[in-house]
Tab-separated table of C-alpha atoms in Angstrom:
chain	number	residue	atom	x	y	z
A	1	MET	CA	17.692	-162.174	170.648
A	2	SER	CA	19.139	-164.858	167.948
A	3	LYS	CA	16.548	-167.526	168.081
A	4	GLY	CA	13.321	-166.629	169.200
A	5	LYS	CA	9.581	-165.092	168.116
A	6	LEU	CA	9.299	-161.266	166.832
A	7	PHE	CA	6.113	-159.703	166.624
A	8	ILE	CA	5.343	-156.678	163.752
A	9	LEU	CA	3.540	-154.470	165.655
A	10	SER	CA	1.593	-150.878	164.594
A	11	GLY	CA	-1.184	-149.207	165.860
A	12	CYS	CA	-2.158	-147.596	162.521
A	13	SER	CA	-2.713	-148.879	158.978
A	14	GLY	CA	-1.083	-148.107	155.813
A	15	VAL	CA	2.176	-148.071	157.425
A	16	GLY	CA	4.021	-150.773	155.408
A	17	LYS	CA	3.654	-153.750	158.529
A	18	SER	CA	3.410	-156.687	155.921
A	19	THR	CA	6.371	-155.262	153.942
A	20	VAL	CA	8.446	-154.729	156.797
A	21	THR	CA	7.448	-157.966	158.066
A	22	THR	CA	8.735	-159.330	154.282
A	23	MET	CA	11.873	-158.048	154.579
A	24	LEU	CA	13.232	-159.022	157.809
A	25	ALA	CA	12.490	-162.905	157.198
A	26	VAL	CA	14.456	-162.268	154.264
A	27	ALA	CA	17.184	-160.184	155.496
A	28	MET	CA	17.259	-163.206	158.402
A	29	GLN	CA	16.856	-166.227	156.173
A	30	LYS	CA	20.237	-164.213	154.363
A	31	MET	CA	22.340	-164.175	157.847
A	32	GLY	CA	21.554	-167.654	158.209
A	33	PHE	CA	18.390	-167.537	160.343
A	34	LYS	CA	15.658	-169.847	159.076
A	35	ALA	CA	12.809	-167.702	159.043
A	36	ALA	CA	9.424	-168.074	159.244
A	37	VAL	CA	6.061	-166.422	158.975
A	38	LEU	CA	2.512	-166.484	160.270
A	39	ASP	CA	0.394	-164.196	159.067
A	40	ALA	CA	-1.892	-162.661	161.656
A	41	ASP	CA	-3.754	-160.566	159.346
A	42	ILE	CA	-6.242	-162.962	159.112
A	43	THR	CA	-8.630	-160.612	157.005
A	44	GLY	CA	-6.319	-158.719	154.587
A	45	PRO	CA	-3.472	-161.608	154.644
A	46	SER	CA	-0.939	-160.652	152.121
A	47	ILE	CA	2.631	-162.453	152.612
A	48	PRO	CA	1.960	-165.425	150.110
A	49	LYS	CA	1.812	-162.936	147.683
A	50	ALA	CA	5.303	-160.924	148.386
A	51	PHE	CA	7.244	-163.993	147.857
A	52	GLY	CA	5.050	-165.874	145.004
A	53	LEU	CA	3.562	-168.104	146.529
A	54	LYS	CA	-0.330	-169.377	145.273
A	55	ASN	CA	-2.260	-172.134	144.277
A	56	VAL	CA	-0.115	-174.041	146.640
A	57	GLU	CA	-1.566	-176.736	148.938
A	58	VAL	CA	-1.163	-177.268	152.376
A	59	TYR	CA	-0.544	-180.801	153.897
A	60	GLY	CA	-0.436	-182.205	157.284
A	61	ASP	CA	0.273	-185.277	159.772
A	62	ASP	CA	-0.732	-186.030	162.531
A	63	ASN	CA	1.322	-183.316	164.494
A	64	GLY	CA	-0.200	-180.676	162.737
A	65	MET	CA	0.113	-178.441	158.779
A	66	ILE	CA	3.623	-178.675	157.199
A	67	PRO	CA	3.846	-174.688	156.794
A	68	PRO	CA	5.237	-174.157	152.852
A	69	SER	CA	7.752	-172.335	151.958
A	70	SER	CA	9.609	-169.958	149.758
A	71	LYS	CA	12.208	-170.749	146.909
A	72	THR	CA	14.940	-169.933	149.945
A	73	GLY	CA	13.478	-172.028	152.416
A	74	ILE	CA	11.441	-169.024	154.247
A	75	ASP	CA	8.136	-170.958	155.892
A	76	MET	CA	4.708	-169.411	156.079
A	77	MET	CA	1.320	-169.592	157.129
A	78	SER	CA	-1.601	-167.682	156.319
A	79	VAL	CA	-5.671	-167.868	155.192
A	80	ASN	CA	-4.641	-167.291	151.685
A	81	LEU	CA	-2.667	-170.526	151.182
A	82	LEU	CA	-6.112	-172.123	152.794
A	83	LEU	CA	-8.618	-170.337	149.973
A	84	GLY	CA	-7.628	-172.641	146.849
A	85	ASP	CA	-6.953	-170.650	143.615
A	86	ASP	CA	-8.948	-168.092	144.805
A	87	GLU	CA	-7.092	-165.593	146.800
A	88	THR	CA	-9.414	-162.714	146.782
A	89	LYS	CA	-12.076	-164.460	148.156
A	90	PRO	CA	-12.920	-162.335	151.282
A	91	VAL	CA	-12.835	-163.952	154.776
A	92	ILE	CA	-15.291	-162.369	157.012
A	93	LEU	CA	-14.739	-163.099	160.794
A	94	ARG	CA	-15.711	-161.989	163.586
A	95	GLY	CA	-12.896	-160.884	166.487
A	96	ALA	CA	-12.871	-163.970	168.219
A	97	MET	CA	-12.923	-166.360	165.807
A	98	ILE	CA	-9.813	-164.004	163.861
A	99	ALA	CA	-7.805	-164.736	167.672
A	100	GLY	CA	-9.372	-168.642	167.474
A	101	THR	CA	-8.012	-168.547	163.667
A	102	VAL	CA	-4.132	-166.745	164.901
A	103	GLN	CA	-4.148	-169.649	167.791
A	104	GLN	CA	-4.485	-172.353	165.514
A	105	PHE	CA	-1.849	-171.308	162.790
A	106	TRP	CA	0.442	-170.932	165.901
A	107	LYS	CA	-0.806	-174.537	167.803
A	108	ASP	CA	-1.008	-176.836	165.291
A	109	THR	CA	1.854	-175.567	162.440
A	110	ILE	CA	4.695	-178.051	162.702
A	111	TRP	CA	7.068	-174.969	163.199
A	112	ASN	CA	10.698	-175.333	162.689
A	113	ALA	CA	12.529	-172.452	162.976
A	114	ASP	CA	15.271	-169.886	164.129
A	115	VAL	CA	12.903	-166.729	163.664
A	116	LEU	CA	9.340	-166.532	163.931
A	117	LEU	CA	7.796	-163.489	162.700
A	118	VAL	CA	4.121	-162.967	163.386
A	119	ASP	CA	2.648	-159.833	161.417
A	120	CYS	CA	-1.104	-158.864	163.060
A	121	PRO	CA	-3.528	-156.149	162.020
A	122	PRO	CA	-3.164	-152.542	163.264
A	123	GLY	CA	-4.362	-151.765	166.492
A	124	THR	CA	-4.104	-153.224	169.500
A	125	GLY	CA	-7.117	-155.085	169.642
A	126	ASP	CA	-8.105	-158.895	170.111
A	127	VAL	CA	-5.619	-160.345	167.709
A	128	PRO	CA	-2.351	-158.297	169.105
A	129	LEU	CA	-3.760	-158.781	172.412
A	130	THR	CA	-4.028	-162.726	171.615
A	131	VAL	CA	-0.844	-162.851	169.945
A	132	PHE	CA	0.589	-161.724	173.295
A	133	GLN	CA	-0.919	-163.481	175.459
A	134	SER	CA	-0.729	-166.745	173.632
A	135	LEU	CA	2.610	-167.042	171.994
A	136	PRO	CA	6.083	-166.502	174.185
A	137	LEU	CA	7.193	-163.525	172.024
A	138	ASP	CA	10.948	-161.982	172.632
A	139	GLY	CA	10.558	-159.168	171.609
A	140	ILE	CA	8.409	-156.701	169.546
A	141	VAL	CA	9.542	-154.588	166.369
A	142	ILE	CA	7.201	-151.492	165.995
A	143	VAL	CA	6.351	-149.592	162.310
A	144	SER	CA	5.166	-146.166	161.476
A	145	SER	CA	5.380	-143.678	159.181
A	146	PRO	CA	5.944	-139.250	159.698
A	147	GLN	CA	2.662	-137.888	160.295
A	148	ASP	CA	1.794	-136.792	163.094
A	149	LEU	CA	-1.666	-139.166	163.671
A	150	VAL	CA	1.114	-142.126	163.067
A	151	ALA	CA	3.142	-140.867	165.757
A	152	MET	CA	-0.031	-140.764	168.366
A	153	ILE	CA	-1.226	-143.907	167.707
A	154	VAL	CA	2.490	-145.905	167.374
A	155	LYS	CA	2.504	-144.378	171.154
A	156	LYS	CA	-0.273	-146.762	171.921
A	157	ALA	CA	1.043	-149.286	170.307
A	158	ALA	CA	4.582	-149.159	172.636
A	159	ASN	CA	2.461	-148.889	175.927
A	160	MET	CA	0.662	-151.860	174.948
A	161	ALA	CA	4.307	-153.218	174.830
A	162	ASP	CA	4.987	-152.448	178.070
A	163	MET	CA	2.064	-153.537	180.202
A	164	MET	CA	2.615	-156.594	178.804
A	165	LYS	CA	6.257	-157.053	179.381
A	166	ILE	CA	7.472	-157.630	175.760
A	167	PRO	CA	10.709	-155.756	174.837
A	168	VAL	CA	10.725	-153.464	172.234
A	169	LEU	CA	13.662	-154.461	169.515
A	170	GLY	CA	13.657	-152.153	166.832
A	171	LEU	CA	11.627	-148.756	165.502
A	172	VAL	CA	10.652	-149.108	161.793
A	173	GLU	CA	9.478	-145.634	160.171
A	174	ASN	CA	8.184	-146.570	156.328
A	175	MET	CA	7.850	-143.662	153.624
A	176	SER	CA	10.327	-141.362	155.386
A	177	TYR	CA	11.540	-139.542	152.816
A	178	PHE	CA	12.065	-139.763	149.096
A	179	THR	CA	15.093	-139.566	147.375
A	180	CYS	CA	14.874	-137.616	143.836
A	181	PRO	CA	16.978	-139.796	141.410
A	182	LYS	CA	17.942	-136.500	139.376
A	183	CYS	CA	19.634	-134.525	142.218
A	184	SER	CA	19.985	-136.813	145.080
A	185	GLU	CA	18.197	-134.850	147.474
A	186	LYS	CA	15.845	-136.066	150.436
A	187	HIS	CA	12.471	-134.824	150.503
A	188	GLU	CA	10.278	-135.948	153.700
A	189	ILE	CA	7.242	-135.575	151.763
A	190	PHE	CA	4.902	-136.754	154.663
A	191	GLY	CA	6.630	-134.235	157.377
A	192	GLU	CA	9.749	-134.183	159.114
A	193	SER	CA	10.606	-137.957	160.681
A	194	GLN	CA	9.273	-138.626	164.133
A	195	ALA	CA	11.787	-141.695	164.559
A	196	GLU	CA	14.880	-140.614	166.595
A	197	SER	CA	11.707	-138.652	169.235
A	198	LEU	CA	9.247	-142.113	169.032
A	199	ALA	CA	12.904	-143.894	169.723
A	200	LYS	CA	14.116	-141.695	172.183
A	201	ARG	CA	10.822	-141.579	174.186
A	202	PHE	CA	10.175	-145.570	174.702
A	203	GLU	CA	14.211	-146.607	175.310
A	204	ILE	CA	14.513	-148.280	171.374
A	205	ASP	CA	18.171	-148.500	170.416
A	206	ASN	CA	17.778	-149.645	167.011
A	207	VAL	CA	15.831	-147.142	164.443
A	208	VAL	CA	16.411	-147.711	160.782
A	209	ARG	CA	14.433	-144.780	158.511
A	210	LEU	CA	13.184	-146.766	155.351
A	211	PRO	CA	12.181	-144.442	151.970
A	212	ILE	CA	9.980	-144.388	149.314
A	213	ASN	CA	11.311	-146.149	146.638
A	214	PRO	CA	8.780	-147.589	144.051
A	215	ASP	CA	11.266	-150.317	143.410
A	216	PHE	CA	10.251	-152.333	146.574
A	217	ALA	CA	6.994	-152.336	146.255
A	218	ARG	CA	7.285	-153.705	142.514
A	219	THR	CA	9.173	-156.533	143.116
A	220	ILE	CA	6.791	-157.271	146.210
A	221	ASP	CA	3.865	-156.903	144.287
A	222	ALA	CA	5.379	-159.068	141.976
A	223	GLY	CA	5.817	-161.823	144.311
A	224	ALA	CA	9.843	-161.337	144.312
A	225	ALA	CA	10.703	-159.952	147.751
A	226	GLU	CA	13.675	-162.263	148.389
A	227	ASN	CA	15.219	-160.366	145.258
A	228	LEU	CA	15.303	-157.517	147.942
A	229	ILE	CA	18.307	-156.282	148.794
A	230	ILE	CA	18.766	-152.805	151.241
A	231	PRO	CA	21.954	-152.502	153.104
A	232	ASP	CA	20.544	-149.946	155.851
A	233	PHE	CA	17.544	-152.275	156.906
A	234	GLU	CA	20.377	-155.649	156.790
A	235	SER	CA	22.590	-153.825	159.190
A	236	PHE	CA	19.262	-152.841	161.645
A	237	THR	CA	18.023	-156.572	161.096
A	238	SER	CA	21.497	-157.487	162.080
A	239	LYS	CA	21.397	-155.193	165.138
A	240	ILE	CA	18.155	-156.600	166.266
A	241	THR	CA	19.157	-160.880	166.382
A	242	ASP	CA	22.588	-159.977	168.329
Protein backbone atom coordinates (compact mmCIF):
# COMPACT_ATOMS: atom_id res chain seq x y z
CA MET A 1 0.00 0.00 0.00
CA SER A 2 2.18 2.87 -1.24
CA LYS A 3 -0.79 5.22 -1.32
CA GLY A 4 -4.31 4.97 0.04
CA LYS A 5 -6.62 5.33 3.02
CA LEU A 6 -5.86 3.71 6.35
CA PHE A 7 -8.39 3.14 9.11
CA ILE A 8 -7.04 3.14 12.68
CA LEU A 9 -9.30 0.82 14.67
CA SER A 10 -9.62 -0.56 18.16
CA GLY A 11 -12.54 -2.27 19.79
CA CYS A 12 -11.61 -0.75 23.14
CA SER A 13 -11.08 2.78 24.45
CA GLY A 14 -7.98 3.94 26.28
CA VAL A 15 -5.40 2.04 24.23
CA GLY A 16 -3.85 5.10 22.57
CA LYS A 17 -5.49 4.94 19.16
CA SER A 18 -5.21 8.68 18.52
CA THR A 19 -1.58 8.61 19.61
CA VAL A 20 -0.86 5.81 17.14
CA THR A 21 -2.69 7.70 14.39
CA THR A 22 -0.56 10.75 15.12
CA MET A 23 2.65 8.72 15.09
CA LEU A 24 1.72 7.04 11.81
CA ALA A 25 1.07 10.41 10.18
CA VAL A 26 4.41 11.78 11.41
CA ALA A 27 6.33 8.68 10.29
CA MET A 28 4.70 8.66 6.85
CA GLN A 29 5.38 12.35 6.34
CA LYS A 30 9.05 11.76 7.19
CA MET A 31 9.15 8.97 4.61
CA GLY A 32 8.14 11.43 1.90
CA PHE A 33 4.42 10.76 1.73
CA LYS A 34 1.90 13.59 1.92
CA ALA A 35 -0.07 12.52 5.00
CA ALA A 36 -3.48 13.67 6.21
CA VAL A 37 -5.71 12.79 9.16
CA LEU A 38 -9.50 12.68 9.31
CA ASP A 39 -10.36 12.89 13.01
CA ALA A 40 -13.52 10.78 13.10
CA ASP A 41 -13.61 10.66 16.90
CA ILE A 42 -16.22 13.41 16.88
CA THR A 43 -17.04 13.51 20.59
CA GLY A 44 -13.42 13.13 21.72
CA PRO A 45 -11.29 14.85 19.08
CA SER A 46 -7.62 15.19 19.99
CA ILE A 47 -5.65 15.19 16.74
CA PRO A 48 -5.25 19.00 16.37
CA LYS A 49 -3.88 19.31 19.92
CA ALA A 50 -1.21 16.71 19.20
CA PHE A 51 0.06 18.89 16.35
CA GLY A 52 -0.25 22.17 18.23
CA LEU A 53 -3.12 23.47 16.10
CA LYS A 54 -5.53 25.75 17.96
CA ASN A 55 -7.44 28.90 17.11
CA VAL A 56 -7.07 27.93 13.46
CA GLU A 57 -9.78 29.04 11.06
CA VAL A 58 -11.03 26.58 8.46
CA TYR A 59 -11.55 28.15 5.07
CA GLY A 60 -13.21 26.80 1.97
CA ASP A 61 -14.35 27.50 -1.54
CA ASP A 62 -16.92 26.11 -3.95
CA ASN A 63 -15.06 22.81 -3.96
CA GLY A 64 -15.17 22.27 -0.20
CA MET A 65 -13.26 22.86 3.04
CA ILE A 66 -9.51 23.36 2.94
CA PRO A 67 -7.89 21.31 5.74
CA PRO A 68 -5.39 23.17 7.96
CA SER A 69 -1.82 21.84 7.98
CA SER A 70 0.74 21.15 10.68
CA LYS A 71 4.27 22.57 10.65
CA THR A 72 5.53 19.77 8.41
CA GLY A 73 2.51 19.83 6.12
CA ILE A 74 0.23 17.13 7.55
CA ASP A 75 -3.35 18.08 6.65
CA MET A 76 -6.17 17.39 9.08
CA MET A 77 -9.86 17.90 9.62
CA SER A 78 -11.42 17.66 13.06
CA VAL A 79 -14.50 18.99 14.78
CA ASN A 80 -12.16 20.72 17.25
CA LEU A 81 -11.01 22.97 14.40
CA LEU A 82 -14.59 24.19 14.00
CA LEU A 83 -15.22 25.08 17.66
CA GLY A 84 -13.52 28.49 17.54
CA ASP A 85 -11.31 29.37 20.50
CA ASP A 86 -12.98 26.94 22.92
CA GLU A 87 -11.55 23.50 22.21
CA THR A 88 -13.12 22.14 25.42
CA LYS A 89 -16.67 22.79 24.23
CA PRO A 90 -18.52 19.46 24.26
CA VAL A 91 -19.90 18.00 21.06
CA ILE A 92 -23.29 16.51 21.96
CA LEU A 93 -24.66 14.51 19.06
CA ARG A 94 -26.57 11.27 18.60
CA GLY A 95 -25.02 8.34 16.76
CA ALA A 96 -26.58 9.02 13.36
CA MET A 97 -25.51 12.68 13.45
CA ILE A 98 -21.96 11.71 14.40
CA ALA A 99 -21.79 9.30 11.49
CA GLY A 100 -23.18 12.01 9.20
CA THR A 101 -20.49 14.44 10.36
CA VAL A 102 -17.78 11.91 9.49
CA GLN A 103 -19.27 11.47 6.02
CA GLN A 104 -19.33 15.26 5.58
CA PHE A 105 -15.67 15.55 6.60
CA TRP A 106 -14.84 12.96 3.97
CA LYS A 107 -16.96 14.34 1.14
CA ASP A 108 -16.71 18.09 1.79
CA THR A 109 -12.99 18.38 2.55
CA ILE A 110 -10.48 18.92 -0.25
CA TRP A 111 -8.11 16.04 0.48
CA ASN A 112 -4.84 16.20 -1.42
CA ALA A 113 -2.76 13.51 0.23
CA ASP A 114 -0.95 10.29 -0.58
CA VAL A 115 -2.17 8.64 2.61
CA LEU A 116 -5.31 9.54 4.58
CA LEU A 117 -5.46 8.21 8.13
CA VAL A 118 -8.89 7.92 9.75
CA ASP A 119 -8.86 8.06 13.55
CA CYS A 120 -12.14 6.53 14.72
CA PRO A 121 -13.78 6.18 18.13
CA PRO A 122 -13.54 2.74 19.74
CA GLY A 123 -15.95 -0.08 19.12
CA THR A 124 -17.82 -1.47 16.15
CA GLY A 125 -20.81 0.90 16.16
CA ASP A 126 -22.20 3.62 13.90
CA VAL A 127 -19.02 5.56 13.13
CA PRO A 128 -16.68 2.63 12.35
CA LEU A 129 -19.42 1.02 10.26
CA THR A 130 -20.01 4.30 8.40
CA VAL A 131 -16.30 4.58 7.64
CA PHE A 132 -16.15 0.97 6.46
CA GLN A 133 -19.09 1.47 4.13
CA SER A 134 -18.48 5.06 2.94
CA LEU A 135 -14.72 5.36 2.43
CA PRO A 136 -12.76 3.31 -0.10
CA LEU A 137 -10.37 1.94 2.52
CA ASP A 138 -7.14 0.21 1.54
CA GLY A 139 -6.33 -1.25 4.93
CA ILE A 140 -6.67 -1.18 8.70
CA VAL A 141 -4.21 -0.82 11.56
CA ILE A 142 -5.48 -2.29 14.83
CA VAL A 143 -4.36 -0.85 18.17
CA SER A 144 -4.38 -2.95 21.33
CA SER A 145 -2.75 -3.25 24.74
CA PRO A 146 -1.72 -6.40 26.67
CA GLN A 147 -4.77 -6.86 28.95
CA ASP A 148 -6.98 -9.92 28.40
CA LEU A 149 -10.13 -7.78 28.22
CA VAL A 150 -8.63 -5.58 25.53
CA ALA A 151 -7.51 -8.62 23.55
CA MET A 152 -11.07 -10.00 23.58
CA ILE A 153 -12.50 -6.72 22.26
CA VAL A 154 -9.73 -6.34 19.68
CA LYS A 155 -10.74 -9.73 18.31
CA LYS A 156 -14.19 -8.28 17.62
CA ALA A 157 -12.61 -5.44 15.66
CA ALA A 158 -10.46 -7.85 13.66
CA ASN A 159 -13.49 -10.03 12.91
CA MET A 160 -15.39 -6.93 11.77
CA ALA A 161 -12.58 -6.06 9.36
CA ASP A 162 -12.66 -9.62 8.03
CA MET A 163 -16.44 -9.46 7.52
CA MET A 164 -16.05 -6.20 5.57
CA LYS A 165 -13.26 -7.74 3.42
CA ILE A 166 -10.71 -5.06 4.32
CA PRO A 167 -7.12 -6.22 4.99
CA VAL A 168 -5.49 -5.69 8.37
CA LEU A 169 -2.06 -4.25 7.54
CA GLY A 170 -0.62 -4.11 11.02
CA LEU A 171 -1.09 -4.50 14.77
CA VAL A 172 0.23 -2.02 17.33
CA GLU A 173 0.39 -3.19 20.93
CA ASN A 174 0.59 0.03 22.91
CA MET A 175 1.80 0.24 26.54
CA SER A 176 3.34 -3.18 25.99
CA TYR A 177 6.14 -2.83 28.52
CA PHE A 178 8.16 -0.37 30.59
CA THR A 179 11.95 -0.18 30.45
CA CYS A 180 13.51 0.72 33.79
CA PRO A 181 15.73 3.79 33.30
CA LYS A 182 18.21 2.50 35.92
CA CYS A 183 18.68 -1.16 35.05
CA SER A 184 17.20 -1.25 31.49
CA GLU A 185 15.11 -4.28 32.41
CA LYS A 186 11.75 -4.58 30.66
CA HIS A 187 8.64 -4.94 32.86
CA GLU A 188 5.28 -6.01 31.40
CA ILE A 189 3.17 -3.90 33.73
CA PHE A 190 -0.21 -4.69 32.14
CA GLY A 191 0.51 -8.38 31.72
CA GLU A 192 2.20 -10.63 29.21
CA SER A 193 2.19 -9.41 25.64
CA GLN A 194 -0.52 -10.85 23.41
CA ALA A 195 0.66 -9.17 20.21
CA GLU A 196 2.18 -12.24 18.58
CA SER A 197 -0.72 -14.55 19.43
CA LEU A 198 -3.26 -12.04 18.08
CA ALA A 199 -1.18 -11.52 14.95
CA LYS A 200 -0.92 -15.26 14.37
CA ARG A 201 -4.63 -15.83 14.86
CA PHE A 202 -5.63 -13.12 12.37
CA GLU A 203 -2.63 -13.61 10.02
CA ILE A 204 -1.26 -10.12 10.57
CA ASP A 205 2.32 -9.87 9.32
CA ASN A 206 3.36 -6.49 10.71
CA VAL A 207 3.48 -6.10 14.50
CA VAL A 208 5.10 -3.55 16.77
CA ARG A 209 5.18 -3.29 20.57
CA LEU A 210 5.33 0.24 21.93
CA PRO A 211 6.66 0.86 25.45
CA ILE A 212 5.16 2.99 28.18
CA ASN A 213 7.21 6.13 27.75
CA PRO A 214 6.28 9.39 29.51
CA ASP A 215 8.26 11.31 26.88
CA PHE A 216 5.75 10.23 24.20
CA ALA A 217 2.85 11.65 26.20
CA ARG A 218 4.67 14.86 27.11
CA THR A 219 5.66 15.52 23.51
CA ILE A 220 2.16 14.97 22.16
CA ASP A 221 0.51 16.93 24.98
CA ALA A 222 2.83 19.82 24.14
CA GLY A 223 1.60 19.78 20.53
CA ALA A 224 5.02 18.71 19.30
CA ALA A 225 4.17 15.31 17.84
CA GLU A 226 6.31 15.98 14.81
CA ASN A 227 9.40 15.91 17.04
CA LEU A 228 8.88 12.24 17.91
CA ILE A 229 11.61 9.86 16.77
CA ILE A 230 10.76 6.19 17.35
CA PRO A 231 12.90 3.87 15.18
CA ASP A 232 10.85 0.70 15.82
CA PHE A 233 7.64 2.47 14.87
CA GLU A 234 9.17 3.99 11.73
CA SER A 235 10.28 0.51 10.66
CA PHE A 236 6.72 -0.76 11.25
CA THR A 237 5.31 2.10 9.15
CA SER A 238 7.76 1.36 6.35
CA LYS A 239 6.49 -2.24 6.15
CA ILE A 240 2.88 -1.03 5.93
CA THR A 241 3.64 1.27 3.01
CA ASP A 242 5.65 -1.28 0.98
